[in-house]
Amino acid sequence: MYGLRFSIKYKSFMMSGNHVPGSYKFVDLNRFRHITGNDEDLKKIMLHKYIDTVARWGTDLYAAMDRADIEGMRRVLHQMKPHLTMIGSEYLEKMMTELHELCHVGESEMTEIRRITTMFHDLVPEMTRELEKEYDKTTG
């Protein structure tokens, strides 16, 4: 059930016009800009931190999955979700919510947990590029 629901959401997102050329697929920084008050220095510091952190989270999540460490995955997911919200990554936030729900079910959902975790892990480089692009704008 989880996998079908997520697959439909993923296909719908990727087929939608929400990501037109020149815009970001996975990051909508309007909320982020509002939170930082458009303070360029604060934005630069936070973006730099996110770029480093997102890559680490993706690696940590994938490593916990490889060990079938459900509790470790839940810890990483718990850290990630508010940050994904702050940078306006609604799609990845929803992915993490679904993955978190599956982790609560436990190892019986391990096949689906692996599928979604792998999908997230594969999307991290693109999300990182989007954040780097925005970071480059702040460093001008």
Coordinates of N, CA and C in Angstrom, one line a residue:
M1 N 0.8 -1.2 0.0 CA 0.0 0.0 0.0 C 0.9 1.3 0.0
Y2 N 1.9 1.3 0.9 CA 2.7 2.5 0.9 C 3.4 2.7 -0.4
G3 N 4.0 1.7 -0.9 CA 4.8 1.8 -2.2 C 3.9 2.3 -3.3
L4 N 2.7 1.8 -3.5 CA 1.9 2.2 -4.6 C 1.5 3.7 -4.4
R5 N 1.2 4.1 -3.2 CA 0.8 5.5 -2.9 C 2.0 6.4 -3.2
F6 N 3.2 6.0 -2.8 CA 4.3 6.8 -3.0 C 4.7 6.9 -4.5
S7 N 4.6 5.7 -5.2 CA 5.0 5.7 -6.6 C 4.1 6.6 -7.4
I8 N 2.8 6.6 -7.1 CA 1.9 7.5 -7.8 C 2.2 8.9 -7.6
K9 N 2.5 9.3 -6.3 CA 2.9 10.7 -6.0 C 4.1 11.1 -6.7
Y10 N 5.1 10.2 -6.8 CA 6.4 10.4 -7.4 C 6.2 10.7 -8.9
K11 N 5.5 9.8 -9.6 CA 5.2 9.9 -11.0 C 4.4 11.2 -11.3
S12 N 3.4 11.5 -10.5 CA 2.6 12.7 -10.6 C 3.5 13.9 -10.5
F13 N 4.4 14.0 -9.5 CA 5.3 15.1 -9.3 C 6.2 15.3 -10.6
M14 N 6.8 14.2 -11.0 CA 7.8 14.3 -12.1 C 7.1 14.6 -13.4
M15 N 5.8 14.3 -13.5 CA 5.1 14.6 -14.8 C 4.5 16.0 -14.7
S16 N 4.4 16.6 -13.6 CA 3.7 17.8 -13.4 C 4.6 19.0 -14.0
G17 N 4.0 20.1 -14.1 CA 4.7 21.3 -14.6 C 5.3 22.0 -13.4
N18 N 5.4 21.4 -12.2 CA 6.0 22.1 -11.1 C 7.5 22.3 -11.2
H19 N 8.1 21.7 -12.1 CA 9.5 21.9 -12.3 C 9.9 22.3 -13.7
V20 N 9.7 23.5 -14.0 CA 10.0 24.0 -15.4 C 11.5 24.4 -15.5
P21 N 12.0 24.3 -16.7 CA 13.4 24.7 -16.8 C 13.7 26.1 -16.2
G22 N 14.8 26.1 -15.5 CA 15.2 27.4 -14.8 C 14.7 27.5 -13.4
S23 N 13.9 26.5 -13.0 CA 13.5 26.5 -11.6 C 14.0 25.3 -10.9
Y24 N 13.8 25.2 -9.6 CA 14.3 24.0 -8.9 C 13.2 22.9 -8.8
K25 N 13.6 21.7 -8.9 CA 12.7 20.6 -8.8 C 12.3 20.3 -7.3
F26 N 13.3 20.3 -6.5 CA 13.2 19.8 -5.1 C 13.3 20.8 -4.0
V27 N 13.6 22.0 -4.4 CA 13.8 23.1 -3.4 C 13.0 24.3 -3.8
D28 N 12.2 24.8 -2.9 CA 11.5 26.1 -3.1 C 11.9 27.0 -1.9
L29 N 12.8 27.9 -2.2 CA 13.4 28.7 -1.2 C 12.6 29.9 -0.7
N30 N 11.4 30.1 -1.2 CA 10.6 31.3 -0.7 C 10.4 31.3 0.8
R31 N 10.1 30.1 1.4 CA 9.9 30.0 2.8 C 11.3 30.3 3.5
F32 N 12.3 29.7 3.0 CA 13.7 30.0 3.5 C 14.0 31.4 3.5
R33 N 13.7 32.1 2.4 CA 14.0 33.5 2.3 C 13.2 34.3 3.3
H34 N 12.0 33.9 3.5 CA 11.1 34.6 4.5 C 11.7 34.4 5.9
I35 N 12.1 33.2 6.2 CA 12.6 32.9 7.6 C 13.9 33.7 7.8
T36 N 14.7 33.8 6.8 CA 16.0 34.5 7.0 C 15.8 36.0 6.9
G37 N 14.6 36.5 6.5 CA 14.4 37.9 6.3 C 15.2 38.4 5.2
N38 N 15.5 37.6 4.2 CA 16.4 37.9 3.1 C 17.7 38.5 3.5
D39 N 18.2 38.1 4.7 CA 19.5 38.5 5.2 C 20.5 37.6 4.4
E40 N 21.3 38.2 3.5 CA 22.2 37.5 2.6 C 23.3 36.7 3.3
D41 N 23.8 37.3 4.4 CA 24.9 36.7 5.2 C 24.3 35.4 5.9
L42 N 23.1 35.6 6.5 CA 22.5 34.4 7.2 C 22.1 33.3 6.2
K43 N 21.6 33.8 5.0 CA 21.2 32.8 4.0 C 22.5 32.0 3.5
K44 N 23.6 32.7 3.3 CA 24.8 32.1 2.8 C 25.3 31.1 3.8
I45 N 25.3 31.4 5.1 CA 25.8 30.5 6.2 C 24.9 29.3 6.2
M46 N 23.6 29.5 6.2 CA 22.6 28.4 6.3 C 22.7 27.5 5.1
L47 N 22.8 28.0 3.9 CA 22.9 27.2 2.7 C 24.1 26.4 2.7
H48 N 25.2 27.0 3.1 CA 26.5 26.2 3.2 C 26.3 25.0 4.1
K49 N 25.7 25.3 5.3 CA 25.5 24.2 6.3 C 24.6 23.1 5.7
Y50 N 23.5 23.5 5.0 CA 22.6 22.5 4.4 C 23.3 21.7 3.4
I51 N 24.1 22.3 2.5 CA 24.8 21.6 1.5 C 25.7 20.4 2.1
D52 N 26.4 20.7 3.2 CA 27.2 19.7 3.8 C 26.3 18.7 4.5
T53 N 25.2 19.2 5.2 CA 24.4 18.3 6.0 C 23.5 17.4 5.2
V54 N 23.0 17.8 4.1 CA 22.1 17.0 3.2 C 22.9 15.8 2.7
A55 N 24.1 16.0 2.3 CA 24.9 14.9 1.8 C 25.2 13.9 2.9
R56 N 25.5 14.4 4.1 CA 25.8 13.5 5.2 C 24.5 12.7 5.6
W57 N 23.4 13.4 5.6 CA 22.1 12.7 6.0 C 21.8 11.6 5.0
G58 N 22.0 11.9 3.7 CA 21.7 10.8 2.7 C 22.6 9.6 2.9
T59 N 23.9 9.9 3.2 CA 24.8 8.8 3.5 C 24.5 8.0 4.8
D60 N 24.2 8.8 5.8 CA 23.8 8.1 7.1 C 22.5 7.3 7.0
L61 N 21.5 7.8 6.3 CA 20.3 7.1 6.1 C 20.5 5.8 5.3
Y62 N 21.3 5.9 4.2 CA 21.6 4.7 3.4 C 22.4 3.7 4.2
A63 N 23.3 4.1 5.0 CA 24.1 3.2 5.8 C 23.3 2.5 6.8
A64 N 22.4 3.3 7.5 CA 21.5 2.6 8.5 C 20.6 1.6 7.8
M65 N 20.1 1.9 6.6 CA 19.3 1.0 5.8 C 20.1 -0.3 5.5
D66 N 21.3 -0.1 5.1 CA 22.1 -1.3 4.8 C 22.3 -2.2 6.0
R67 N 22.3 -1.6 7.2 CA 22.5 -2.4 8.4 C 21.1 -2.9 8.9
A68 N 20.0 -2.5 8.2 CA 18.7 -2.8 8.7 C 18.5 -2.2 10.1
D69 N 19.1 -1.0 10.3 CA 19.0 -0.3 11.6 C 17.8 0.6 11.5
I70 N 16.6 0.1 11.8 CA 15.4 0.9 11.7 C 15.4 2.1 12.7
E71 N 15.9 1.9 13.9 CA 16.0 3.0 14.9 C 17.0 4.1 14.4
G72 N 18.1 3.7 13.8 CA 19.0 4.6 13.3 C 18.4 5.4 12.1
M73 N 17.6 4.8 11.3 CA 17.0 5.5 10.2 C 16.0 6.5 10.8
R74 N 15.2 6.1 11.8 CA 14.2 7.0 12.4 C 14.9 8.2 13.0
R75 N 16.1 8.1 13.6 CA 16.8 9.2 14.1 C 17.2 10.2 13.0
V76 N 17.8 9.6 11.9 CA 18.2 10.5 10.8 C 17.0 11.2 10.2
L77 N 15.9 10.5 10.0 CA 14.7 11.0 9.4 C 14.1 12.2 10.3
H78 N 14.2 12.0 11.6 CA 13.7 13.0 12.6 C 14.5 14.2 12.4
Q79 N 15.8 14.1 12.2 CA 16.7 15.3 12.0 C 16.4 16.0 10.7
M80 N 16.2 15.2 9.7 CA 16.0 15.8 8.3 C 14.8 16.6 8.1
K81 N 13.7 16.0 8.6 CA 12.4 16.6 8.2 C 12.2 18.1 8.4
P82 N 12.5 18.6 9.6 CA 12.3 20.1 9.7 C 13.2 20.9 8.8
H83 N 14.3 20.4 8.5 CA 15.3 21.1 7.6 C 14.8 21.1 6.2
L84 N 14.2 20.0 5.8 CA 13.6 19.9 4.4 C 12.4 20.8 4.3
T85 N 11.7 21.0 5.4 CA 10.6 21.9 5.4 C 11.1 23.3 5.2
M86 N 12.1 23.7 6.0 CA 12.6 25.0 6.0 C 13.1 25.5 4.6
I87 N 13.7 24.5 3.8 CA 14.2 24.9 2.5 C 13.2 24.7 1.4
G88 N 11.9 24.4 1.9 CA 10.8 24.3 0.9 C 10.8 23.0 0.1
S89 N 11.4 22.0 0.6 CA 11.4 20.7 -0.1 C 10.3 19.8 0.2
E90 N 9.1 20.3 -0.2 CA 7.8 19.6 0.2 C 7.8 18.2 -0.3
Y91 N 8.3 18.0 -1.5 CA 8.3 16.6 -2.1 C 9.2 15.7 -1.3
L92 N 10.4 16.1 -1.0 CA 11.3 15.2 -0.2 C 10.8 15.1 1.3
E93 N 10.2 16.1 1.8 CA 9.6 16.0 3.1 C 8.5 15.0 3.2
K94 N 7.7 14.9 2.1 CA 6.6 13.9 2.1 C 7.2 12.5 2.0
M95 N 8.3 12.4 1.2 CA 9.0 11.1 1.0 C 9.5 10.7 2.4
M96 N 10.1 11.6 3.2 CA 10.6 11.3 4.5 C 9.5 10.9 5.5
T97 N 8.4 11.6 5.4 CA 7.2 11.2 6.2 C 6.8 9.8 6.0
E98 N 6.7 9.5 4.7 CA 6.2 8.1 4.4 C 7.3 7.1 4.8
L99 N 8.5 7.4 4.6 CA 9.6 6.5 5.1 C 9.6 6.3 6.6
H100 N 9.3 7.4 7.3 CA 9.2 7.4 8.8 C 8.1 6.5 9.2
E101 N 6.9 6.6 8.5 CA 5.8 5.8 8.8 C 6.1 4.3 8.6
L102 N 6.8 4.0 7.6 CA 7.2 2.6 7.3 C 8.2 2.1 8.4
C103 N 9.1 3.0 8.8 CA 10.0 2.6 9.9 C 9.3 2.3 11.2
H104 N 8.2 2.9 11.4 CA 7.4 2.6 12.6 C 6.7 1.2 12.5
V105 N 6.4 0.9 11.3 CA 5.8 -0.5 11.1 C 6.9 -1.5 11.3
G106 N 8.1 -1.2 10.9 CA 9.2 -2.1 11.2 C 9.8 -2.9 10.1
E107 N 10.5 -3.9 10.4 CA 11.2 -4.7 9.4 C 10.4 -5.4 8.4
S108 N 9.1 -5.6 8.7 CA 8.2 -6.3 7.8 C 8.0 -5.4 6.5
E109 N 8.3 -4.1 6.6 CA 8.3 -3.2 5.4 C 9.6 -2.9 4.8
M110 N 10.6 -3.8 5.1 CA 12.0 -3.5 4.7 C 12.2 -3.3 3.2
T111 N 11.5 -4.1 2.4 CA 11.6 -4.0 1.0 C 11.2 -2.6 0.5
E112 N 10.1 -2.1 1.0 CA 9.6 -0.8 0.7 C 10.5 0.3 1.3
I113 N 11.0 0.1 2.5 CA 11.9 1.0 3.1 C 13.2 1.2 2.2
R114 N 13.7 0.1 1.8 CA 14.9 0.1 0.9 C 14.6 0.8 -0.4
R115 N 13.5 0.6 -1.0 CA 13.2 1.2 -2.3 C 13.1 2.8 -2.1
I116 N 12.4 3.2 -1.1 CA 12.2 4.7 -0.9 C 13.6 5.3 -0.5
T117 N 14.3 4.6 0.4 CA 15.6 5.2 0.8 C 16.6 5.3 -0.3
T118 N 16.6 4.3 -1.2 CA 17.4 4.3 -2.4 C 17.0 5.5 -3.3
M119 N 15.7 5.7 -3.5 CA 15.2 6.8 -4.3 C 15.7 8.1 -3.7
F120 N 15.5 8.3 -2.4 CA 16.0 9.5 -1.7 C 17.5 9.7 -1.9
H121 N 18.2 8.6 -1.7 CA 19.7 8.7 -1.8 C 20.1 9.1 -3.2
D122 N 19.4 8.6 -4.2 CA 19.7 9.0 -5.6 C 19.3 10.4 -5.9
L123 N 18.4 11.0 -5.2 CA 17.9 12.4 -5.4 C 18.8 13.4 -4.7
V124 N 19.5 13.0 -3.7 CA 20.4 13.9 -2.9 C 21.3 14.7 -3.7
P125 N 22.0 14.1 -4.7 CA 23.0 15.0 -5.5 C 22.2 16.1 -6.3
E126 N 21.0 15.8 -6.8 CA 20.3 16.9 -7.5 C 19.9 18.0 -6.5
M127 N 19.4 17.6 -5.4 CA 19.0 18.6 -4.4 C 20.2 19.4 -3.9
T128 N 21.3 18.8 -3.8 CA 22.5 19.5 -3.4 C 22.9 20.5 -4.5
R129 N 22.8 20.1 -5.7 CA 23.1 21.0 -6.8 C 22.2 22.2 -6.8
E130 N 20.9 22.0 -6.5 CA 20.0 23.1 -6.4 C 20.4 24.1 -5.3
L131 N 20.8 23.5 -4.1 CA 21.2 24.4 -3.0 C 22.5 25.1 -3.3
E132 N 23.4 24.4 -4.0 CA 24.7 25.0 -4.4 C 24.4 26.2 -5.4
K133 N 23.5 26.0 -6.3 CA 23.1 27.0 -7.3 C 22.6 28.3 -6.5
E134 N 21.8 28.1 -5.5 CA 21.3 29.2 -4.7 C 22.4 29.8 -3.9
Y135 N 23.3 29.0 -3.4 CA 24.5 29.5 -2.6 C 25.3 30.3 -3.5
D136 N 25.6 29.9 -4.7 CA 26.4 30.7 -5.7 C 25.8 32.1 -5.9
K137 N 24.4 32.1 -5.9 CA 23.8 33.4 -6.1 C 24.0 34.4 -4.9
T138 N 24.1 33.8 -3.7 CA 24.4 34.6 -2.5 C 25.8 35.1 -2.4
T139 N 26.7 34.3 -3.1 CA 28.1 34.7 -3.0 C 28.5 35.6 -4.2
G140 N 27.6 35.7 -5.1 CA 27.7 36.5 -6.3 C 29.0 36.6 -6.9

